[in-house]
PDB file of C-alpha atoms in Angstrom:
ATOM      1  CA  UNK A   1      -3.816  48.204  13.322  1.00 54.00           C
ATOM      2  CA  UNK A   2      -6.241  46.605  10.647  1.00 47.00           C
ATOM      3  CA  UNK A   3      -3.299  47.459   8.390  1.00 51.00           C
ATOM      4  CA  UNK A   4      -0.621  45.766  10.332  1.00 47.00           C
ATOM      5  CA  UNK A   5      -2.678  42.747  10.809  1.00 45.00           C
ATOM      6  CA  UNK A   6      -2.950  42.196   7.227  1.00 47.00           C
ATOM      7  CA  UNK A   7       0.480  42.323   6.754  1.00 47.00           C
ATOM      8  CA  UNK A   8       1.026  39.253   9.457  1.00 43.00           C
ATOM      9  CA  UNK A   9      -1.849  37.670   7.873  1.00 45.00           C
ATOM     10  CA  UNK A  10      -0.097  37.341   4.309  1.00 43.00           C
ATOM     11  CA  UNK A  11       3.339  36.643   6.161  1.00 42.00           C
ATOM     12  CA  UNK A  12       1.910  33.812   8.233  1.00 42.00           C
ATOM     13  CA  UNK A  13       0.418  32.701   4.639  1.00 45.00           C
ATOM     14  CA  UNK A  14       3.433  32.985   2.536  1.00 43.00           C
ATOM     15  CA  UNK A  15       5.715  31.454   5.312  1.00 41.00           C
ATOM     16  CA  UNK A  16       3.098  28.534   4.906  1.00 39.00           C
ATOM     17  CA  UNK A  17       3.060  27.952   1.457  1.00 36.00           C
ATOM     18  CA  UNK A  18       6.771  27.927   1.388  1.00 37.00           C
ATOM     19  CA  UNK A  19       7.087  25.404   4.202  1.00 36.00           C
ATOM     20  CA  UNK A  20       4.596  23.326   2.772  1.00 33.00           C
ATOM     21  CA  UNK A  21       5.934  23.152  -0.786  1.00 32.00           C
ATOM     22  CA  UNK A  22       9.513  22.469   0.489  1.00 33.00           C
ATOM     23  CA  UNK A  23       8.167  19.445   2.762  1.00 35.00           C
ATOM     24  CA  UNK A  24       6.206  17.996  -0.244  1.00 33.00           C
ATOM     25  CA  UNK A  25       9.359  18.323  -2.449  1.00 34.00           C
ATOM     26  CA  UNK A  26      11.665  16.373   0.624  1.00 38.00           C
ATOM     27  CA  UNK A  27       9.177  13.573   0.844  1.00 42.00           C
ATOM     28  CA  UNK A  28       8.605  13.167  -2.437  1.00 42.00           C
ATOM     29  CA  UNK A  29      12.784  12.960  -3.065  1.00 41.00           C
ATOM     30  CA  UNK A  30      12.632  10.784   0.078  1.00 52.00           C
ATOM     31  CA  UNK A  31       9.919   8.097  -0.873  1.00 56.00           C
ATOM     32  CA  UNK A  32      11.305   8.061  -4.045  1.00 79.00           C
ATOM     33  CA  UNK A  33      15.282   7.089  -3.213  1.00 89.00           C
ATOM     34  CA  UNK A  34      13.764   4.756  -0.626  1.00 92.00           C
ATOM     35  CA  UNK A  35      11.225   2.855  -2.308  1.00 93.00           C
ATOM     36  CA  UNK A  36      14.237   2.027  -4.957  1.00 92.00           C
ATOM     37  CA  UNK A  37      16.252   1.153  -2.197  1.00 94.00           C
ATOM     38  CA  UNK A  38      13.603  -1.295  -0.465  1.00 96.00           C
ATOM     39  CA  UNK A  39      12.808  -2.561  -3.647  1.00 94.00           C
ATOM     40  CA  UNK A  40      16.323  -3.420  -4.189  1.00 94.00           C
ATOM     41  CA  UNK A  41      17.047  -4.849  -1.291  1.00 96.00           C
ATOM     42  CA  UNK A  42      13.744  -7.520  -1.624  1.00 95.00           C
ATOM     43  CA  UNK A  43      14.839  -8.504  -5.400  1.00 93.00           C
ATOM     44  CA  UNK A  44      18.507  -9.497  -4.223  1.00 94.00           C
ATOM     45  CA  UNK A  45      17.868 -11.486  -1.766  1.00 94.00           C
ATOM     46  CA  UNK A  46      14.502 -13.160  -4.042  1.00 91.00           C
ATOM     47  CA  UNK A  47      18.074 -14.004  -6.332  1.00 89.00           C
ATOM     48  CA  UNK A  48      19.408 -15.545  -3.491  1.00 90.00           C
ATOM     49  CA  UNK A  49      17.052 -16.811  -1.276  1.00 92.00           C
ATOM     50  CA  UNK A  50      17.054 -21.045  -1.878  1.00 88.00           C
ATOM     51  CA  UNK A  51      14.635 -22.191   0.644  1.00 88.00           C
ATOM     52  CA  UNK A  52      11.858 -24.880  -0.385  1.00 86.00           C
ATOM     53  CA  UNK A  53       9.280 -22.218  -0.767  1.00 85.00           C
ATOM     54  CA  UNK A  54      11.483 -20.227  -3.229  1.00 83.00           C
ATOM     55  CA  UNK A  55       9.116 -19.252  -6.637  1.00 80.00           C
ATOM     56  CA  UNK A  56      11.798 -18.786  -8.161  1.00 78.00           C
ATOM     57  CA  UNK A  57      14.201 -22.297  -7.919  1.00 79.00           C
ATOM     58  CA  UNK A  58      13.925 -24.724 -10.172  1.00 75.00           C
ATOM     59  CA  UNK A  59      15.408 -27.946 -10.888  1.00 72.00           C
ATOM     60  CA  UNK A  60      18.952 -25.716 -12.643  1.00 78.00           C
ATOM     61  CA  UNK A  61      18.823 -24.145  -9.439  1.00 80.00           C
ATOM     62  CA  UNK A  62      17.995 -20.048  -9.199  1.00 85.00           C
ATOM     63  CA  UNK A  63      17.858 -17.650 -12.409  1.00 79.00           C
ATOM     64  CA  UNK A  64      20.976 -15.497 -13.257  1.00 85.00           C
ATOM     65  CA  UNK A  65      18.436 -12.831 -13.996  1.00 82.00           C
ATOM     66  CA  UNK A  66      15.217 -11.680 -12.852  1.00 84.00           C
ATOM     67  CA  UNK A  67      12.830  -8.829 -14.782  1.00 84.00           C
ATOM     68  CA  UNK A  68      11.189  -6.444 -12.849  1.00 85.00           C
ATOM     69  CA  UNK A  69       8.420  -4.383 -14.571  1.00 81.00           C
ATOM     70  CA  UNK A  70       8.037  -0.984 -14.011  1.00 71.00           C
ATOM     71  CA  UNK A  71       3.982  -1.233 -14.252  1.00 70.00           C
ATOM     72  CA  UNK A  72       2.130  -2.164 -11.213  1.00 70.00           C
ATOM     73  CA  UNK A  73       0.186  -5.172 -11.337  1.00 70.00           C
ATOM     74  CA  UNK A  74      -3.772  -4.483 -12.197  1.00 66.00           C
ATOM     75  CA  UNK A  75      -5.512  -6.468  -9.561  1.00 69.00           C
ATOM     76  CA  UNK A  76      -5.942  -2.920  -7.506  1.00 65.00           C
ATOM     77  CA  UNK A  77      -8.770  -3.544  -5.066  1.00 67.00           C
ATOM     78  CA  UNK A  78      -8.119  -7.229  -4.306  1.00 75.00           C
ATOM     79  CA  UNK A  79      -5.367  -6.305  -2.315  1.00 82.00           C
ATOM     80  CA  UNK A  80      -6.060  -5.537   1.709  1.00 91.00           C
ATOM     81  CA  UNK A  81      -3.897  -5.541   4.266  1.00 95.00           C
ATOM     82  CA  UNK A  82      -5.406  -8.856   5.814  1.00 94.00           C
ATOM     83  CA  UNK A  83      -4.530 -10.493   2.416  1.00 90.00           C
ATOM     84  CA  UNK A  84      -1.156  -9.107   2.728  1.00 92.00           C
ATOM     85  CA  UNK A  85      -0.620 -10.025   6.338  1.00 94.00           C
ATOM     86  CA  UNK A  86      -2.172 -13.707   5.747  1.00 91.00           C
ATOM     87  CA  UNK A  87       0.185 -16.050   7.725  1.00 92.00           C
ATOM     88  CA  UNK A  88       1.156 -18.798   6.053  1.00 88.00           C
ATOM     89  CA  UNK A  89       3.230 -20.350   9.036  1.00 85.00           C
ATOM     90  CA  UNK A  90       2.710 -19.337  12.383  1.00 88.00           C
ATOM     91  CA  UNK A  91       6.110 -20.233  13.044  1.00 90.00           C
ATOM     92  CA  UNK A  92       8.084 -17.417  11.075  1.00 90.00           C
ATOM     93  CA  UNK A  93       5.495 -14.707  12.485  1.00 95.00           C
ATOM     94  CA  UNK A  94       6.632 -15.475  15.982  1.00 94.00           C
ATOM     95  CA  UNK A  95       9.604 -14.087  15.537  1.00 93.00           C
ATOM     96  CA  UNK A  96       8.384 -10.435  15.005  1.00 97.00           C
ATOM     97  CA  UNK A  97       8.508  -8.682  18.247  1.00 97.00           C
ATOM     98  CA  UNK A  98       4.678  -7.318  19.123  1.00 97.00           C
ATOM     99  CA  UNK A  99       5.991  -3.665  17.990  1.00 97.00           C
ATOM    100  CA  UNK A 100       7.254  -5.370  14.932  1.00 98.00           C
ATOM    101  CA  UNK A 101       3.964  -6.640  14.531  1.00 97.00           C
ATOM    102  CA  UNK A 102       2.223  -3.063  15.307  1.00 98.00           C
ATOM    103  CA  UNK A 103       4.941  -1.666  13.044  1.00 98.00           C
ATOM    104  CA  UNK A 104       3.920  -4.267   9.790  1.00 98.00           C
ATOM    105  CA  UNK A 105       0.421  -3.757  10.439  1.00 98.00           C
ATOM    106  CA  UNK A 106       0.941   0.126   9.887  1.00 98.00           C
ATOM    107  CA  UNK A 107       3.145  -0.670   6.619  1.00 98.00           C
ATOM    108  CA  UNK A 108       0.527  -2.704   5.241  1.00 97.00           C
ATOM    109  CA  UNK A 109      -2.127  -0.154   5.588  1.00 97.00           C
ATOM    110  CA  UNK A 110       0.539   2.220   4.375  1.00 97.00           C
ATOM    111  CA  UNK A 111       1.079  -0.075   0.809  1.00 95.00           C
ATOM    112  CA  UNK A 112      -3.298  -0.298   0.518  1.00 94.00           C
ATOM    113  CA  UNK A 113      -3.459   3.352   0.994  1.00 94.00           C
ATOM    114  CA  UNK A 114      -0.738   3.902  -1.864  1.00 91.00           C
ATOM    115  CA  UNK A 115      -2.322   1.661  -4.186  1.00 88.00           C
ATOM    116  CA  UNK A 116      -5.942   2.798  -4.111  1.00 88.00           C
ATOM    117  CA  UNK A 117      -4.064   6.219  -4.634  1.00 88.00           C
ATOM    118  CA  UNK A 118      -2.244   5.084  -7.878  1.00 85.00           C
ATOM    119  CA  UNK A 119       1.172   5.916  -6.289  1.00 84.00           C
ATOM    120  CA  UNK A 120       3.323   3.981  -8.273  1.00 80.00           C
ATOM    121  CA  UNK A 121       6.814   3.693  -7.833  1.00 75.00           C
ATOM    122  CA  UNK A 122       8.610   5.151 -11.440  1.00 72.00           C
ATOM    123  CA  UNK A 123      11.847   5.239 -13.204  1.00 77.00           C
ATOM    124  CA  UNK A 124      12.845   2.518 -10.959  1.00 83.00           C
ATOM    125  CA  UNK A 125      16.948   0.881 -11.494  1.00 85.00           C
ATOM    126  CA  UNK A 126      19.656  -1.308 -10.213  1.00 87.00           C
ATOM    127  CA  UNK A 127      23.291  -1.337  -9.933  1.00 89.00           C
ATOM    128  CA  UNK A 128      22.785  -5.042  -9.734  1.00 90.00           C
ATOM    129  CA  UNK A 129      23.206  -6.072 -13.884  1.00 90.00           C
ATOM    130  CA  UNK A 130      21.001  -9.611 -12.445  1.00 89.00           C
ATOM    131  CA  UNK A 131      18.010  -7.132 -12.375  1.00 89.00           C
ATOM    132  CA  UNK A 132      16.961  -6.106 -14.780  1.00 83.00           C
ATOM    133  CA  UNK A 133      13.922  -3.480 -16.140  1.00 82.00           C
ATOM    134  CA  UNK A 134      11.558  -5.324 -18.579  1.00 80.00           C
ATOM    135  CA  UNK A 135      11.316  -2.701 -21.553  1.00 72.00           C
ATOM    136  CA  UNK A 136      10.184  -2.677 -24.729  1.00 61.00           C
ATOM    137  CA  UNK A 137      12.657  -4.883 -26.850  1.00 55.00           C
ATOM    138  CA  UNK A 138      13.758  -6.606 -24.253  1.00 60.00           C
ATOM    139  CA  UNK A 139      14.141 -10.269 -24.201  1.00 60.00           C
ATOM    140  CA  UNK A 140      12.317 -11.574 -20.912  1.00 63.00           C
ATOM    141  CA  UNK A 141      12.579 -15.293 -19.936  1.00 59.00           C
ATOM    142  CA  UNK A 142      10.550 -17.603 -21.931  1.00 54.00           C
ATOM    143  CA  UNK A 143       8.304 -19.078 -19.644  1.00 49.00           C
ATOM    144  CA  UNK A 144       7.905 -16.584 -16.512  1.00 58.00           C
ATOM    145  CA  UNK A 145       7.933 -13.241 -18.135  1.00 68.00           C
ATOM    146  CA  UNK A 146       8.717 -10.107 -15.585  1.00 80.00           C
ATOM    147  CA  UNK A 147       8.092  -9.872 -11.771  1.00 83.00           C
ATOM    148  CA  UNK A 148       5.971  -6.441 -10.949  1.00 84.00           C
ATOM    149  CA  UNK A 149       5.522  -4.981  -7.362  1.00 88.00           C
ATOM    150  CA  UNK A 150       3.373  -2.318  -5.862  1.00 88.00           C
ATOM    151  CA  UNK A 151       5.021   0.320  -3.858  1.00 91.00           C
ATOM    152  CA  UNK A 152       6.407  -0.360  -0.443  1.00 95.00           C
ATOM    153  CA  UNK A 153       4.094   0.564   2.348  1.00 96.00           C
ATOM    154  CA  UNK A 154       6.415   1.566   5.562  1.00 97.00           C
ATOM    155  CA  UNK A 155       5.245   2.206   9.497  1.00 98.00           C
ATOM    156  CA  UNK A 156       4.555   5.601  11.189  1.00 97.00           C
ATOM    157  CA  UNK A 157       7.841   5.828  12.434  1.00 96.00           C
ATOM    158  CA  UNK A 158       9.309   4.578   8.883  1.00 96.00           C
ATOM    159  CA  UNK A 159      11.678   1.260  10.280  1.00 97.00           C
ATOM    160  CA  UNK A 160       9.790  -1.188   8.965  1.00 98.00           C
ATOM    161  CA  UNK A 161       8.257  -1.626   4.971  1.00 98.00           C
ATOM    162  CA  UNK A 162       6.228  -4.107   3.473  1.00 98.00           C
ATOM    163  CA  UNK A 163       6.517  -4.867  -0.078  1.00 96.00           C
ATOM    164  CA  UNK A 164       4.080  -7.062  -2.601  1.00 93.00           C
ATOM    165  CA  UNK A 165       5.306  -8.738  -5.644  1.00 91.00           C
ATOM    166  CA  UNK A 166       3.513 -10.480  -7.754  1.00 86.00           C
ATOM    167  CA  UNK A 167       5.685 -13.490  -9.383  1.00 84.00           C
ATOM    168  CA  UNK A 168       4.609 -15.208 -12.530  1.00 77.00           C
ATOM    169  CA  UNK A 169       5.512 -18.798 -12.047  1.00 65.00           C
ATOM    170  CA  UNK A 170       5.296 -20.407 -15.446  1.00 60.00           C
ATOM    171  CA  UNK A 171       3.220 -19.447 -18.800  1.00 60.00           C
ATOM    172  CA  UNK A 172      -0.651 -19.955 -17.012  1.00 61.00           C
ATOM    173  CA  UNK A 173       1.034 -20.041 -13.165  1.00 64.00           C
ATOM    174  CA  UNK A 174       1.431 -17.130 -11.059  1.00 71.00           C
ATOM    175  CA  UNK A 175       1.815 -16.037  -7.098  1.00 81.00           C
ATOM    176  CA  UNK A 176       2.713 -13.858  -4.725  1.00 87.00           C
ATOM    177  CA  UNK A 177       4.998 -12.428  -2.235  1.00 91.00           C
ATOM    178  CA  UNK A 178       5.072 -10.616   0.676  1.00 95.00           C
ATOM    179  CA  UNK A 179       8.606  -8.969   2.525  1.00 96.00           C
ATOM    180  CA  UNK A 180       9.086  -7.722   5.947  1.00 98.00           C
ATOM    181  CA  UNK A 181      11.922  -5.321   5.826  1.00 98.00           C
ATOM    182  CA  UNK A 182      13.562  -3.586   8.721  1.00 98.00           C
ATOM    183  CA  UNK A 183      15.591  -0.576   8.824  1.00 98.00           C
ATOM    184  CA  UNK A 184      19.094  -0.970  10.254  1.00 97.00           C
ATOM    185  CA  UNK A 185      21.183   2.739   9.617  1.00 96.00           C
ATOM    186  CA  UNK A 186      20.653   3.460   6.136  1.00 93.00           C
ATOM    187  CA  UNK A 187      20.077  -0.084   5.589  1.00 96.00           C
ATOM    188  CA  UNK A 188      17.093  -2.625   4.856  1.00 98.00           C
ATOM    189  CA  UNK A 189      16.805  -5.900   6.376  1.00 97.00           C
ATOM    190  CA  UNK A 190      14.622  -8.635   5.830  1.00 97.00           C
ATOM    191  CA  UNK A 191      12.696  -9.897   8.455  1.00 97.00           C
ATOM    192  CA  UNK A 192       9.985 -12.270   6.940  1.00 96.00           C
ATOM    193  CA  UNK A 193       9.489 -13.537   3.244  1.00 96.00           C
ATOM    194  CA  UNK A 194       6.567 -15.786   2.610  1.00 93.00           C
ATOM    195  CA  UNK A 195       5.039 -16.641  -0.635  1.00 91.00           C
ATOM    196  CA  UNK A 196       1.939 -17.933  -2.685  1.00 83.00           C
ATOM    197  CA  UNK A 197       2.104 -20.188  -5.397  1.00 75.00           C
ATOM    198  CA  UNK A 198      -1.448 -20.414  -7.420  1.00 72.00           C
ATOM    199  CA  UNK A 199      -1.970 -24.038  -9.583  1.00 63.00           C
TER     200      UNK A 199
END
């Protein structure tokens, strides 16, 4: 009996090892093909977006190109997810639904958790040639330099992400931004952009 009991024991431990090891290796493929795909999504439509509050248009109009670097900025433990979730308006907050707003909270925590661990987004690309990864030799704009992000936080139930950028402005200027994404299908949408522009 002792006997037979072992044998389930280091069944039941194998079994567990195996399970765990192939969940680790699907999230980790998972996170990995979705923070590019977040991260995508936010840096289009920063290429697009023209509203007033855009850091990015300037008198010509919006950049051709933007530079994305693949190192996360260093200001680690100044970020918390009430300086993340800061409202600027009230106005463009009030159109989250209060499970939206549940949801964001979640993602926010989410993003603090994965930057106190160090778990930065790597290797990241584009298909879009207007973004482009800052890289030793390359050319970046003259005044601005390359935009750098944390990695996306996302909600419990993974429809909505939250993503940080931090957006050099001119040579001594910088800000931030913060995106509310959604998850439509396989898609992202946004739902909220706001950003910070320090003087």
């Amino acid at each position: 009996m002792k006997t037979y009991l072992k044998h389930i024991a280091v069944f039941v431990g194998c079994l567990t090892i195996a399970l765990t090891t192939f969940a680790f290796a699907k999230t980790t493929t998972d996170i990995s093909s979705r923070d590019e795909l977040v991260l995508n999504t936010v840096l289009k439509d920063l290429l697009t977006y023209s509203g007033d509050d855009s850091p990015l248009k300037n008198a010509k109009g919006l950049p051709k190109t933007i530079f994305i670097t693949p190192n996360a900025p260093i200001n680690i433990q100044s970020q918390t997810v009430e300086k993340i979730l800061t409202r600027n308006t009230q106005e463009s907050w009030e159109k989250l639904t209060a499970e939206q707003l549940s949801a964001t909270q979640e993602a926010a925590q989410n993003l603090v958790d994965r930057l106190l661990a160090r778990d930065f987004f790597k290797d990241f690309t584009s298909e879009d040639t207007r973004i482009q990864i800052a890289k030793d030799g390359v050319e970046l704009p003259r005044l601005t330099g390359a935009l750098s992000a944390w990695s996306p936080g996302y909600s419990r139930n993974e429809t909505i992400a939250v993503v940080r950028l931090h957006i050099p402005w001119s040579r001594i200027h910088s800000g931030d931004g913060t995106y509310i994404l959604i998850k439509e299908g396989d898609a992202w949408r946004v739902l909220l952009r706001q950003f910070n522009i320090y003087l």
